[in-house]
Structures are given as structure tokens and as C-alpha cells.
Short mmCIF file of C-alpha atoms and ligand atoms in Angstrom, two decimals:
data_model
loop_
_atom_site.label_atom_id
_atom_site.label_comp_id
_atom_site.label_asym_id
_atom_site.label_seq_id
_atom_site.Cartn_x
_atom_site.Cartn_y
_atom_site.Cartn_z
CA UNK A 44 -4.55 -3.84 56.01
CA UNK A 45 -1.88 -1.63 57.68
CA UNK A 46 1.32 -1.57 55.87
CA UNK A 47 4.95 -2.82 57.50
CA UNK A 48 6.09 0.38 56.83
CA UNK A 49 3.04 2.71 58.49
CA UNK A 50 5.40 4.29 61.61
CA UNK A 51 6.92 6.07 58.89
CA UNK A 52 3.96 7.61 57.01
CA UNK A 53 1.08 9.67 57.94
CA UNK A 54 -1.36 8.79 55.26
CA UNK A 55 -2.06 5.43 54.15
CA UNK A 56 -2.14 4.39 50.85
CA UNK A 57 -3.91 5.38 47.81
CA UNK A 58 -6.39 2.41 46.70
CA UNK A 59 -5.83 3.02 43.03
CA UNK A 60 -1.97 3.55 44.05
CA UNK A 61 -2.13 0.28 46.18
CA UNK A 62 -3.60 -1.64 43.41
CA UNK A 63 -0.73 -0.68 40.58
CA UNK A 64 1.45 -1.34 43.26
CA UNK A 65 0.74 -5.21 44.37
CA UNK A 66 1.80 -7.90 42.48
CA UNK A 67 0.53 -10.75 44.54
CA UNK A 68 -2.12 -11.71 41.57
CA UNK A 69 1.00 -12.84 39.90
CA UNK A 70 3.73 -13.77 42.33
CA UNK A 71 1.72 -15.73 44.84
CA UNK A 72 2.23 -18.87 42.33
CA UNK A 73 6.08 -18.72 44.15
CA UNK A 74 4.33 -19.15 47.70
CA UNK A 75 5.73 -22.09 48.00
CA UNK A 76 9.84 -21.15 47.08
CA UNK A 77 8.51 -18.02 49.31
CA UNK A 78 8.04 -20.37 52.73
CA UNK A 79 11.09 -22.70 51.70
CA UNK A 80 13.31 -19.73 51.36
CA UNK A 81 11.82 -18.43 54.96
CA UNK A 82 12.17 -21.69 56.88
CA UNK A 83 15.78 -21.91 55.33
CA UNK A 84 16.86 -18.51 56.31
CA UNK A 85 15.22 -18.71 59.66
CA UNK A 86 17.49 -22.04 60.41
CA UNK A 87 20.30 -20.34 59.43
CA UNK A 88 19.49 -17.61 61.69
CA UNK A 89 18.81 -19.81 64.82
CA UNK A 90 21.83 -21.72 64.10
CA UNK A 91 24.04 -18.58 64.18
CA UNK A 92 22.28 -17.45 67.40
CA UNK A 93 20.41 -14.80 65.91
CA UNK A 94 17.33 -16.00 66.88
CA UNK A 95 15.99 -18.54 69.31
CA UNK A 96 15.32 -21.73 69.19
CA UNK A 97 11.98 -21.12 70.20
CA UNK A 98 11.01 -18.55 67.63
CA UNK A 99 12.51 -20.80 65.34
CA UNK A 100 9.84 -23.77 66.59
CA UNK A 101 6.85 -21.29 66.52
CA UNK A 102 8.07 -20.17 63.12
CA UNK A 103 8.40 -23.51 61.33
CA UNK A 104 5.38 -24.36 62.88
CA UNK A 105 3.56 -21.66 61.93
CA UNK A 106 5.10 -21.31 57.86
CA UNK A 107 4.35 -24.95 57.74
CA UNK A 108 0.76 -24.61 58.43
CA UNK A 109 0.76 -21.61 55.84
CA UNK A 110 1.99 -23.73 53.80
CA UNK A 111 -0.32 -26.57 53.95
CA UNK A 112 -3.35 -23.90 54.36
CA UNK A 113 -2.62 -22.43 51.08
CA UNK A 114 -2.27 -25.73 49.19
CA UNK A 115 -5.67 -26.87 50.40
CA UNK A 116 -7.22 -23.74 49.41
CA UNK A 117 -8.37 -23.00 53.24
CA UNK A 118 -5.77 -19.31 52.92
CA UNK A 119 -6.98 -17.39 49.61
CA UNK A 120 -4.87 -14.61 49.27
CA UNK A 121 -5.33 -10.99 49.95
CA UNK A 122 -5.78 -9.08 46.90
CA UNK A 123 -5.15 -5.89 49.48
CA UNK A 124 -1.34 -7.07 49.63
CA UNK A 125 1.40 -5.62 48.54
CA UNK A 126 2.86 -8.95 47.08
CA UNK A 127 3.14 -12.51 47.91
CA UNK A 128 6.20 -11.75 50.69
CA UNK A 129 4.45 -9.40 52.63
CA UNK A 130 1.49 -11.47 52.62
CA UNK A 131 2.86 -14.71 53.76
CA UNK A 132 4.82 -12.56 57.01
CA UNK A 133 1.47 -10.69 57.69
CA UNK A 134 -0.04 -13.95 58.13
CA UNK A 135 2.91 -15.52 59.90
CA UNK A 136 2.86 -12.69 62.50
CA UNK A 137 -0.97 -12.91 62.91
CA UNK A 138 -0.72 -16.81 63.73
CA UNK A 139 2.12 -17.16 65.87
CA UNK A 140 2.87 -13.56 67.06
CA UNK A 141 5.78 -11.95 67.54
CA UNK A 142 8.29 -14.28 66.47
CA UNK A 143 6.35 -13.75 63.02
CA UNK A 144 8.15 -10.04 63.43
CA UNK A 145 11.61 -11.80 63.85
CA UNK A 146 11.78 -13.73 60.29
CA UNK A 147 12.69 -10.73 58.56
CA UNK A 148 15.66 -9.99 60.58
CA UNK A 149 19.14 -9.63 58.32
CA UNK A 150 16.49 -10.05 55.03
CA UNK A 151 14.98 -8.05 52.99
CA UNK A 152 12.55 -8.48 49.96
CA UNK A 153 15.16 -7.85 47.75
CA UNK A 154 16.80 -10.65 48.47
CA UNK A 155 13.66 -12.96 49.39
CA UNK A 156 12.62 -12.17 45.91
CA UNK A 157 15.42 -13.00 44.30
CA UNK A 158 15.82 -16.14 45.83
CA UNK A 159 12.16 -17.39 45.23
CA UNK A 160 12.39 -16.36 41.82
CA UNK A 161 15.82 -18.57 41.03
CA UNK A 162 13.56 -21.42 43.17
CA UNK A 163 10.78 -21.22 41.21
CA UNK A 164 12.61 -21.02 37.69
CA UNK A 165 14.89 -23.43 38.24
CA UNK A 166 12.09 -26.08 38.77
CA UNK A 167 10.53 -24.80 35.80
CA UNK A 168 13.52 -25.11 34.00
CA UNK A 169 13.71 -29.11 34.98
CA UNK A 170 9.79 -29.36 34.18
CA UNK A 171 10.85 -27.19 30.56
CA UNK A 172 13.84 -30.01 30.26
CA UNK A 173 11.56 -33.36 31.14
CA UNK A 174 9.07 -32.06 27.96
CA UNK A 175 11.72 -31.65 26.04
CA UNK A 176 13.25 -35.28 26.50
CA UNK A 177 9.40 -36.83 25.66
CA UNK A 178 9.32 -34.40 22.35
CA UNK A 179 12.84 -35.65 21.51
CA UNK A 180 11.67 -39.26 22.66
CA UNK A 181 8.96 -39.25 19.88
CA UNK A 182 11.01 -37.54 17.19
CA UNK A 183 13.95 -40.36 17.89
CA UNK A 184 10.69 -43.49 17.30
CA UNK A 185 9.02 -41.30 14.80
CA UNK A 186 12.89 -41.65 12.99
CA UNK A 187 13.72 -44.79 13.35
CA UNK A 188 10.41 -46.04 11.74
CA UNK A 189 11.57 -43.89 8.36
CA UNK A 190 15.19 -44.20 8.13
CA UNK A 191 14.42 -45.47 4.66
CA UNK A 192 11.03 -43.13 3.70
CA UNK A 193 12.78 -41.13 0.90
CA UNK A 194 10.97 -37.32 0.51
CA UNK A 195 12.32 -34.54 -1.19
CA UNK A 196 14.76 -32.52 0.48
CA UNK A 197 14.17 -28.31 -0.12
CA UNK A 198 16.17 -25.33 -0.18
CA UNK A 199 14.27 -22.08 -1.30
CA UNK A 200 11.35 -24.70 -0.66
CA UNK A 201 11.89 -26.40 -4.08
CA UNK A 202 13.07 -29.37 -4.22
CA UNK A 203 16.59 -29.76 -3.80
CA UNK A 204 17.94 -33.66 -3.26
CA UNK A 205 16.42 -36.82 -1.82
CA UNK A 206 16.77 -37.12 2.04
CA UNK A 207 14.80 -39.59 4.51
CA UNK A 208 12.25 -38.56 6.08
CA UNK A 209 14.33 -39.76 9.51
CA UNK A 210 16.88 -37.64 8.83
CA UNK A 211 14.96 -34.58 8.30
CA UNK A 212 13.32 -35.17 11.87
CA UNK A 213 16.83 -35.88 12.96
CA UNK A 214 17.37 -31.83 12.43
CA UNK A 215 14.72 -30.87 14.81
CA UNK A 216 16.05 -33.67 17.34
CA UNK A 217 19.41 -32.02 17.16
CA UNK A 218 18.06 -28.71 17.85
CA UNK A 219 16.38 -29.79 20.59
CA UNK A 220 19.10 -31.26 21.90
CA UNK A 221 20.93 -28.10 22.20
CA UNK A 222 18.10 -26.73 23.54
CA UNK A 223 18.28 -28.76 26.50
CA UNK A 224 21.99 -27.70 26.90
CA UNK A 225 21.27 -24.10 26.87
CA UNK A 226 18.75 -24.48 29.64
CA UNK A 227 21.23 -26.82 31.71
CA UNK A 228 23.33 -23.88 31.02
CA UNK A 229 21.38 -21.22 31.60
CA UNK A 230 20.78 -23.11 35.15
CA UNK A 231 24.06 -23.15 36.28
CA UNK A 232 24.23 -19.44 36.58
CA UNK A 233 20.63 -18.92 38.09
CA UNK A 234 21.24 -21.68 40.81
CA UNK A 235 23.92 -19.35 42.99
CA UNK A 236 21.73 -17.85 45.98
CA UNK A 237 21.22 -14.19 46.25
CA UNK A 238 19.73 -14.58 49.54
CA UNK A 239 21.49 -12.51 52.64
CA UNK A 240 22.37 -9.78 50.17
CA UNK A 241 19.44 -8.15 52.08
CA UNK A 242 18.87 -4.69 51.27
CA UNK A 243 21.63 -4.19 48.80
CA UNK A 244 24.53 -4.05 50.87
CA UNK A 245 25.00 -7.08 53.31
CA UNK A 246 23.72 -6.84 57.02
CA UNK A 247 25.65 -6.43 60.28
CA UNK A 248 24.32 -9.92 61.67
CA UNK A 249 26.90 -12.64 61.61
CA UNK A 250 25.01 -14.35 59.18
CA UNK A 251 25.82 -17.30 57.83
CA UNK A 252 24.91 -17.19 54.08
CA UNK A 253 26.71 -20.79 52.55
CA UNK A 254 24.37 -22.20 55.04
CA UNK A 255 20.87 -20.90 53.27
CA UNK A 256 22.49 -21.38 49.60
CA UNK A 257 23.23 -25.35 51.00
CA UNK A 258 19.67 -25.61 52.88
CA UNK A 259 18.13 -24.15 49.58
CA UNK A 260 20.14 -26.62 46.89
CA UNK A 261 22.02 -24.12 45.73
CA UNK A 262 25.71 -24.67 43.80
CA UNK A 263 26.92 -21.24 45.48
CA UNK A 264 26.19 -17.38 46.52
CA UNK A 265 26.19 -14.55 44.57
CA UNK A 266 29.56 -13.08 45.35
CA UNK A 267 28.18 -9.25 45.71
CA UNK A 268 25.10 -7.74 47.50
CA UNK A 269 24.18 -5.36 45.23
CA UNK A 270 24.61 -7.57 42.28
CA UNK A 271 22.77 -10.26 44.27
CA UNK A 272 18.90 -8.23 44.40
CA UNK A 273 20.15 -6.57 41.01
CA UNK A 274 20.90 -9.36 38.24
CA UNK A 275 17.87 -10.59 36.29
CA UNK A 276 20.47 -12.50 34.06
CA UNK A 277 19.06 -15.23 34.88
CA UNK A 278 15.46 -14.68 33.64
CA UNK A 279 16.98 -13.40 30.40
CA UNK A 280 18.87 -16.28 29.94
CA UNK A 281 16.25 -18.82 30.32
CA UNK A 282 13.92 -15.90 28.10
CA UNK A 283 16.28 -16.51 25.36
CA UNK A 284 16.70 -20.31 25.81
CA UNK A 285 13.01 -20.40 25.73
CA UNK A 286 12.46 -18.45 22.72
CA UNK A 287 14.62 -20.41 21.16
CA UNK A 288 13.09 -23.56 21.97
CA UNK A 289 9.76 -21.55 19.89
CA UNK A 290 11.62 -20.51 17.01
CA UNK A 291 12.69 -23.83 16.76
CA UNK A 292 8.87 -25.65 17.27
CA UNK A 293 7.58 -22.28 15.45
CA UNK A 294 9.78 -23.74 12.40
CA UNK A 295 8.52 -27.72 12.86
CA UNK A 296 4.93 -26.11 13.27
CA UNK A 297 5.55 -24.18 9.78
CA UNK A 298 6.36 -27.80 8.54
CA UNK A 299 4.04 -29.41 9.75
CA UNK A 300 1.24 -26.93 8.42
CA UNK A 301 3.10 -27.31 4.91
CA UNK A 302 3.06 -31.01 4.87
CA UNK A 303 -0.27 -31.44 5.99
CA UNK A 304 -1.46 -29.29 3.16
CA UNK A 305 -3.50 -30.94 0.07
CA UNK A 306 -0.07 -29.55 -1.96
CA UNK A 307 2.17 -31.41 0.05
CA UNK A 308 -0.42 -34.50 1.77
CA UNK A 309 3.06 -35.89 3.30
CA UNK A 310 1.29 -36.75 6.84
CA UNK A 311 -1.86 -36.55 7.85
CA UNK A 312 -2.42 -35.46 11.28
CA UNK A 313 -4.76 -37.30 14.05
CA UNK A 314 -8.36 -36.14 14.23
CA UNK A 315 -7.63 -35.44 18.04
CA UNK A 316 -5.29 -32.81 17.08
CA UNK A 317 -6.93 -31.22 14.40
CA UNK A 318 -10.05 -29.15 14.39
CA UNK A 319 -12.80 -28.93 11.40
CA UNK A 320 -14.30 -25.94 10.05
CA UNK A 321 -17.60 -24.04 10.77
CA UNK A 322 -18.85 -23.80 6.86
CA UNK A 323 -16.29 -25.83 4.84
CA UNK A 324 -16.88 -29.63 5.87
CA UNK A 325 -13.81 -31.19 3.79
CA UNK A 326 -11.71 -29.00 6.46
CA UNK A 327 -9.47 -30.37 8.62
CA UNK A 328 -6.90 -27.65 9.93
CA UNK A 329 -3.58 -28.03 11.63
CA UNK A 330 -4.83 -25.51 14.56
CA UNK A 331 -2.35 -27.10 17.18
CA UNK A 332 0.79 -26.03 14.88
CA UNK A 333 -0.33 -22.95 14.10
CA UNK A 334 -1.11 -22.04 17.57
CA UNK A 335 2.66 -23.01 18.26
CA UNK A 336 3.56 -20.85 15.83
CA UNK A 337 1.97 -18.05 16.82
CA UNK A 338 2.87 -18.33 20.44
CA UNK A 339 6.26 -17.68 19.60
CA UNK A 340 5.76 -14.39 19.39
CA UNK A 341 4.72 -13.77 23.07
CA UNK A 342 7.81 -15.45 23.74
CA UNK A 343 9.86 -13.59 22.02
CA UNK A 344 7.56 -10.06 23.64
CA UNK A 345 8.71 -11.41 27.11
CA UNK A 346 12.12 -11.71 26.27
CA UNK A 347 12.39 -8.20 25.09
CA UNK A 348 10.57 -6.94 27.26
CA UNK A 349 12.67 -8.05 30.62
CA UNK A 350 15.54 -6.71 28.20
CA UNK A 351 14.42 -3.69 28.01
CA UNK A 352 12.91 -3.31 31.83
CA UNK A 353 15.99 -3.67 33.00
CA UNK A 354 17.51 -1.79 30.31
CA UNK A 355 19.36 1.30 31.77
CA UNK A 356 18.34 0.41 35.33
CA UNK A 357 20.21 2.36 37.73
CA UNK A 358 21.79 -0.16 40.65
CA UNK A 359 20.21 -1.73 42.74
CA UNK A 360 16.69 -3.05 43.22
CA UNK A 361 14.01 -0.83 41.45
CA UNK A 362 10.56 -1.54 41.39
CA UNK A 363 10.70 -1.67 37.63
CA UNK A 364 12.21 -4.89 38.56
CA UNK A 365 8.85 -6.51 39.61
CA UNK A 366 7.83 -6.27 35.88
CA UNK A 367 10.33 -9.34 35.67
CA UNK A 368 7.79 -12.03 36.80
CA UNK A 369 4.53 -11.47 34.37
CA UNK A 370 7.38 -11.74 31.16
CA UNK A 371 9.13 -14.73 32.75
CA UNK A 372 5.89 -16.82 33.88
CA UNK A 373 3.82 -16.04 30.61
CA UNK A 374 7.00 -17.57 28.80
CA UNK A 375 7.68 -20.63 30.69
CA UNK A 376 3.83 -21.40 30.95
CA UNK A 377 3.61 -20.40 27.29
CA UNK A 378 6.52 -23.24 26.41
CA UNK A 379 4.73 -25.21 28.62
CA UNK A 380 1.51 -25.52 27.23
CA UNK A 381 2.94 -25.50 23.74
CA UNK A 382 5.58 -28.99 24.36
CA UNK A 383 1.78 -30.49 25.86
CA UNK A 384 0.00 -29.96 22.92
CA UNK A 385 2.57 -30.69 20.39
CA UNK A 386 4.37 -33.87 21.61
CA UNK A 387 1.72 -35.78 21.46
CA UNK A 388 0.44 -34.55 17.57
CA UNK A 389 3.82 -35.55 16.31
CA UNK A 390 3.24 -38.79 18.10
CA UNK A 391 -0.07 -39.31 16.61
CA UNK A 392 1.10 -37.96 12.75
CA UNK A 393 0.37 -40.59 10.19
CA UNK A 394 3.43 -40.30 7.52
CA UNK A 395 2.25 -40.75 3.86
CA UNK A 396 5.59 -42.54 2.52
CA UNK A 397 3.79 -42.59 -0.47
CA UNK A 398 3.10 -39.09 -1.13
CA UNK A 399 6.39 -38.55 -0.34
CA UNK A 400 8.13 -40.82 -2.52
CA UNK A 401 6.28 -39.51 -5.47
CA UNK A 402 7.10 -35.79 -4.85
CA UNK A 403 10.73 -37.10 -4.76
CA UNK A 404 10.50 -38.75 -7.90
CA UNK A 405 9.37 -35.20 -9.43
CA UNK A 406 10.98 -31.66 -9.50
CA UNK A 407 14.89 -33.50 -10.73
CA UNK A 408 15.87 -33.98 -7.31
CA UNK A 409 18.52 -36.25 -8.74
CA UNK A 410 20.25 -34.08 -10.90
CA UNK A 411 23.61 -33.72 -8.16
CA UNK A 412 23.74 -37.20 -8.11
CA UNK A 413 23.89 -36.89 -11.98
CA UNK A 414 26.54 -34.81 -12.46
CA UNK A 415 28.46 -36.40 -9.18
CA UNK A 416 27.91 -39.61 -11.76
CA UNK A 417 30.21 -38.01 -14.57
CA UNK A 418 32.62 -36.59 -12.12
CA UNK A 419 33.23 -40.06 -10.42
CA UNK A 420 33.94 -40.88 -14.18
CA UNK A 421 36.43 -38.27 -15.12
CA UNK A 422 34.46 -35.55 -16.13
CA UNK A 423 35.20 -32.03 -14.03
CA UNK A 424 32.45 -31.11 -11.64
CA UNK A 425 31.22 -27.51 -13.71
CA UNK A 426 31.36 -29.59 -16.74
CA UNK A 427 29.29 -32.28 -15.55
CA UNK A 428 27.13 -29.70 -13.75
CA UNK A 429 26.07 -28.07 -16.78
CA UNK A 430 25.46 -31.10 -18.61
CA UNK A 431 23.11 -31.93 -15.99
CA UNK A 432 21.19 -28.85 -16.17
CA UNK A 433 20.83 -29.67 -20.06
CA UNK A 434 19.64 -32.81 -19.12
CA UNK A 435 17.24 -31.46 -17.25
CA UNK A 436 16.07 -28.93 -19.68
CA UNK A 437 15.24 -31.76 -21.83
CA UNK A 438 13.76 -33.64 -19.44
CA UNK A 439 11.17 -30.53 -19.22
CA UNK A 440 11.00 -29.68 -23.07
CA UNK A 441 9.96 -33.41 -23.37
CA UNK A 442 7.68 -34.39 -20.52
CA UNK A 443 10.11 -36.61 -19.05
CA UNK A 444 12.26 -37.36 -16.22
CA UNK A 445 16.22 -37.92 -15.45
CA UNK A 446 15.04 -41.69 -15.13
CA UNK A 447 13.30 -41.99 -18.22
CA UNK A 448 15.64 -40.20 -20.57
CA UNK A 449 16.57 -42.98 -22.83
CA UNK A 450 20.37 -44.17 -23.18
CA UNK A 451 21.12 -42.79 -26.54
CA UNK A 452 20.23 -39.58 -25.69
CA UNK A 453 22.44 -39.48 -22.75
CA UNK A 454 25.14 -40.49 -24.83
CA UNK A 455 24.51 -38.12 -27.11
CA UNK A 456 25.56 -35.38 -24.79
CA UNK A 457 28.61 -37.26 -23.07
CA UNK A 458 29.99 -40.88 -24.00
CA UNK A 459 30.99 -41.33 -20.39
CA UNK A 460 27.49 -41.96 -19.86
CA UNK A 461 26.46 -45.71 -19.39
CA UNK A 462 23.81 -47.98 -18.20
CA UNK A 463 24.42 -47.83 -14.99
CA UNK A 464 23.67 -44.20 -15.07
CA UNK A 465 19.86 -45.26 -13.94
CA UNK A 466 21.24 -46.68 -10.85
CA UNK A 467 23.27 -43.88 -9.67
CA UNK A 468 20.39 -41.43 -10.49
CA UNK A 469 17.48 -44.14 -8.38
CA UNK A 470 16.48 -42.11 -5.50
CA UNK A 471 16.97 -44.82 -2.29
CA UNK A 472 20.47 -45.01 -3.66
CA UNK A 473 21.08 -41.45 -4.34
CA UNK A 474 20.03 -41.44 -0.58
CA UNK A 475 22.10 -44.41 0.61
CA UNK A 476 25.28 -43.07 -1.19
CA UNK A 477 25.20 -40.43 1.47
CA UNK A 478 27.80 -41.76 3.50
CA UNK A 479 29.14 -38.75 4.66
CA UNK A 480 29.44 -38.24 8.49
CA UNK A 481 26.06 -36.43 9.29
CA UNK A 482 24.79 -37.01 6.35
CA UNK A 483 21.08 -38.68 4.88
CA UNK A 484 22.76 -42.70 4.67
CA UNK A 485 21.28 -45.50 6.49
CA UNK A 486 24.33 -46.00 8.77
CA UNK A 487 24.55 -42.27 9.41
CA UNK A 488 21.04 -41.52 10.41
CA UNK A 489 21.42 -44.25 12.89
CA UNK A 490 24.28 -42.73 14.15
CA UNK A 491 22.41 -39.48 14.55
CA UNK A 492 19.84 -41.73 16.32
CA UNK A 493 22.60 -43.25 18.78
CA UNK A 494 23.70 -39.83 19.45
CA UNK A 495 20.76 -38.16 20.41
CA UNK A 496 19.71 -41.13 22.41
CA UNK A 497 22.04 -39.64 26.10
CA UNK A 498 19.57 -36.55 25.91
CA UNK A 499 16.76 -38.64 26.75
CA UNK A 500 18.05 -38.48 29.90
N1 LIG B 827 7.12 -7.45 44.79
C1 LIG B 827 8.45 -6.98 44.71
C2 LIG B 827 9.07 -7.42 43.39
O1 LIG B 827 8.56 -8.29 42.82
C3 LIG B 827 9.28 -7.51 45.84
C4 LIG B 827 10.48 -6.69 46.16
C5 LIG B 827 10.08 -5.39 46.74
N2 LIG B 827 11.21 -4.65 47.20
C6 LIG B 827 11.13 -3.32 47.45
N3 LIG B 827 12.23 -2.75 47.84
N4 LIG B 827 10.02 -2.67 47.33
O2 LIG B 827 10.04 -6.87 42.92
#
């Protein structure tokens, strides 16, 4: 195919140079923020007289057949072009002639690319936000069915003090919720259209460029040209969002590995989300979790590496710049893919209250609530503290636990110790006594559960 630009050259070009070149095996997913961003610029450019009315009908017409051509799968695209841009106006012009030839008047693909990326994104972004309200939709059920199943909570992973299970799932809600705020946020700044920045420096047309941003659903323009085709923000911003959204599942996956382990047995997963092994048949592996896991770090690769294409970029567009798509569509389809498979395991995870309960009733996971027992009675809290770590060295010297150590004992190491010293140390009301404001009580995980609930949306 003859290139746009062949009055200019006198060879064509290279085949092995052409193919490095094109990117339209990756960008023609955005042919269809491509057309909308065409038929929205050429309105704009008919309504400021710039071009006819006609050529406006003839190219509607002919972007709209495009359009529906493509999505039937009757207009494969040409692996010979440059990328999807030039592609969609080559086949423009050869359908409707030489208004085809008019589109790209006051445009350039520095601008058309900018805008179809910010299109494309930001409906990713609202697909991204819609998985995350049906993963936060199941941890909010999945919690309110255990705001009383008391595990072990860990720091270090040993066990530290007793939590609910609800609570603990509560965490991961409220990072999710976040994570929905930092891609609203991240939004705000990508929706401001780039488009009419043209080349880099603005165009002599009386353009009209409010006009495209409002025909396009965009909050605003970008406020300079050459920033307009420059700034990738956007994608980096949404990068990061995104790998934070895997750091955060990589860390649930983690736990979910853990807990589904013979060590822990705290769930057991659904058959449908587990696979078996080819030699040992009492497998039954967590591959879903640990493919989350792992995918984080492609997430994380595509971050850096849009950070560091467009690190020490001289302004403005550079075709390093075109390196910006493969990062920022491997990471949304990446998150994509990962919320699919993973909202639906946690839906289908059985929770063994049982196992749990036991594990909290070993490792001493009472001993706070121990000392915090002789403090509430006078004692000072490092006194009281140490006491309970002597209590606990007993407990281990003498195969026993905090709950089993008998009375005279206790008092042998402090007469402020009393019978009801085996209620303050029980585990569901070492849990409920957690009153505080965020903390593992009844009342306060269902405030947690209340105040996640706006984010469903
Ligand atoms: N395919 C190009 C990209 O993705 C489109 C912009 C090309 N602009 C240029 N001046 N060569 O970046």
C-alpha cells in the first residue's frame, strides 16, 4: 500500500522497516474510539465551516459503515498498515473518495491518538471499576456471614490476637475501596481531550476544540498543544492504580494459598476453581490464586516500563511513545482477567469455622487480653505484660493453655487475679471487647460493613 506521506520520498519502505514500524496488531482494538473521535472532529469541522456539509454526509456515512464492517468481521485489517489511524482513513478515502482526504484537515495522529487512547482507557477504567464493585460485593456477603467466626489474627505470621474472620475480609474490602477511588481519580485527569492539539502546536483553522471535547464526553481540553500529544500521565496513573489493585489481590491470593494449605485447612476452595495434580491424586491446588499472584508482576513490568519509555523523552510526540499501548492493554486485560477468575473463587470458598476456631484457641492468642485483665485491675501495663509472658511460659513448660491454668496458680503470681479471669481471657469475648472504632467487635465490623456498602455503587 502507498504511504500518505509518498510525494515526499523516493523509495518506499523497507518491509522489515515497515513491519517494526506498524502497530496496528495492537492498536486496532481502539477502532472503535478511532471512528468516534473522527465523526466527532469532522462535526466540529463542518459546524465551523471548515468543511461541507456534504463531505460531512459522505464521511459519516462512510466511517459508519467502517464501523459496522469491522464489527461484523466483513473489514480484517491490513497487517501492511502503519497503525490503526492510517488504516481506518485509507479505507475511508477508498469508499467515499475524496472527502475521505478532508477528515484529516486541522488533525494530526498525534492528537487522534491521544484522544482514542483516553477513549478507550477510560471505558476500561469503568469496566476495571464495575469488577471491582462485584469483588467487593462478595467480600461484604462473604463478611457478614462471619462477623462472629473467631480465627487467629497474625503479625510475623504467628499468631498474634483473636479477630473475626469478617473483619479480616473487611481489610481487603477497604483496600479495594480505595482502589476504586484512585481509578475515579486517576479518570478525572485522563478525561480532558487532547484532540485539536494537532501536530504539536495548534492549527491555523478556526477550530472549535470545546466542541469535540463535549461531542466526545469529555470534562475539558488539555490547556497546551504540545502537552496535549505529549502527556502519557494518564496511562501511568491508571498503571499504578492497577498495580495496586494486584499487589493488593497478589496479597489475598498469598492468603488464600496459606489458608487453603493442610497447615492452615481454614477454607476449602470449590472444585471449579481448583485444579488436581498429574501424579499426586490427594492434590488439590489453589492454581487460580497463584496465577493472581504471579500476574502481578506483569503489572507491575508495564508500569515501569511506560515509566521509563517516556523517561527522558524530549517534547513532543516521539515514536517511542507508541510503546505506550502494548504496557497499558496487557495491564488492564491482565486486571481484567484476574477480577474474572477470582471473584467468583472467593464466592465459592467454603470457610472451615472450625479449623479456625481451634487454631485460635492455640499459639496464646489471648495473652493481651490477659495482661489488659490486670491493668483494668490496677496493675501497670509492663507489669502485667510480663506477668503474662510468665504465664505463658508456664503454660508451655506444662502442656497447657492460658484457659486451663488453674486458679491457684494464677494467684500465685498476682492476687489481683480472680475467677473471672477465664472470661476475660475466652476468645469470642476477647473479640467482642473490641469496641474500638475500626476495630474486630460485633458492632464495629458492621459498621465497616455499612461503610463499604456506597462503593457498591
Ligand atoms: N501509531 C502511532 C502511535 O501509536 C500513532 C501516532 C503517530 N504519529 C507520528 N507522528 N508518527 O504513537
Amino acid at each position: 500500500m502507498e504511504k500518505m506521506w509518498a510525494g515526499r520520498f523516493e523509495k518506499a519502505l523497507d518491509q522489515k522497516a515497515n513491519d517494526f514500524n506498524s502497530s496496528i496488531r495492537f492498536d486496532c482494538r481502539m477502532f472503535r474510539q478511532d471512528i468516534r473521535g473522527s465523526l466527532a472532529h469532522a462535526s466540529m469541522l463542518a459546524a465551523q465551516g471548515i468543511l461541507s456539509a456534504q463531505d460531512l454526509e459522505d464521511i459519516t456515512a462512510g466511517l459508519t459503515s467502517i464501523l459496522t464492517d469491522i464489527e461484523a468481521g466483513r473489514l480484517p485489517f491490513d497487517p501492511e498498515a502503519e497503525d490503526i489511524h492510517m488504516f481506518i482513513e485509507a479505507e475511508l478515502t477508498a469508499r467515499i473518495g475524496d472527502a475521505g482526504k478532508r477528515l484529516h484537515t486541522a488533525r494530526s495522529r498525534n492528537d487522534q491518538v491521544a484522544v482514542d487512547i483516553r477513549l478507550y482507557l477510560r471505558d476500561e477504567a469503568a469496566a476495571i471499576t464495575g469488577q471491582l464493585r462485584e469483588l467487593l460485593a462478595v467480600i461484604l456477603d462473604q463478611a457478614s456471614a462471619h462477623v462472629d467466626t473467631v480465627m487467629p489474627g497474625y503479625t510475623h505470621l504467628q499468631r498474634a490476637q483473636p479477630i473475626t474472620f469478617a473483619h479480616h475480609l473487611l481489610a481487603y474490602g477497604m483496600m479495594f475501596a480505595r482502589d476504586i477511588d484512585r481509578i475515579a481519580d486517576a479518570v478525572k485527569r485522563m478525561n480532558v481531550c487532547p484532540l485539536g492539539s494537532c501536530a504539536l502546536a495548534g492549527t491555523t483553522y478556526p477550530t472549535d476544540r470545546y466542541k469535540t471535547a463535549e461531542l466526545l464526553g469529555f470534562d475539558g481540553i488539555s490547556m497546551n498543544s504540545i502537552d496535549g500529544v505529549s502527556d502519557r500521565d494518564f496511562c501511568i496513573e491508571l498503571l499504578s492504580a492497577l498495580s495496586t489493585v494486584m499487589m493488593h489481590l497478589s496479597r489475598f491470593s498469598e492468603e488464600v494459598v496459606l489458608w487453603s494449605s493442610w497447615e492452615f485447612k481454614f477454607i476449602e476452595l470449590d472444585d471449579a476453581f481448583t485444579t488436581g495434580s498429574s501424579i499426586m491424586p490427594q492434590k488439590k491446588n489453589p492454581d487460580m490464586a497463584e496465577l493472581v499472584r504471579g500476574k502481578t508482576g506483569r503489572v507491575y513490568g508495564d508500569l515501569v516500563a511506560t515509566l521509563t519509555v517516556l523517561k527522558g523523552l524530549p517534547l513532543a510526540y516521539n515514536k517511542d511513545m507508541q510503546e505506550d499501548k502494548e504496557a497499558i492493554f496487557d495491564a488492564v486485560d491482565t486486571v481484567k482477567q484476574c477480577l474474572t477468575v477470582f471473584t467468583p473463587m472467593l464466592a465459592g470458598m467454603k470457610v472451615l469455622e472450625d479449623n479456625m476456631l481451634s487454631a485460635a484457641k492455640k499459639g496464646f492468642i489471648n495473652a493481651t487480653d490477659l495482661a489488659d485483665y490486670l491493668t483494668r485491675k490496677g496493675m501497670p501495663f509492663r507489669t502485667a505484660y510480663k506477668i503474662s509472658g510468665q504465664a505463658v511460659a508456664y503454660c508451655i513448660r506444662n502442656g497447657l493453655v492460658l484457659d486451663t491454668v488453674p486458679l491457684d496458680v494464677y494467684r500465685s503470681w498476682s492476687d489481683l487475679f480472680d475467677e473471672d479471669v477465664y472470661r476475660a481471657i475466652d476468645l469470642a469475648v476477647c473479640v467482642q471487647t473490641r469496641t474500638s472504632a475500626g476495630g474486630t467487635g460485633h458492632d464495629s465490623v458492621l459498621a465497616q460493613i455499612e461503610w463499604l456498602k456506597p462503593y457498591l455503587g
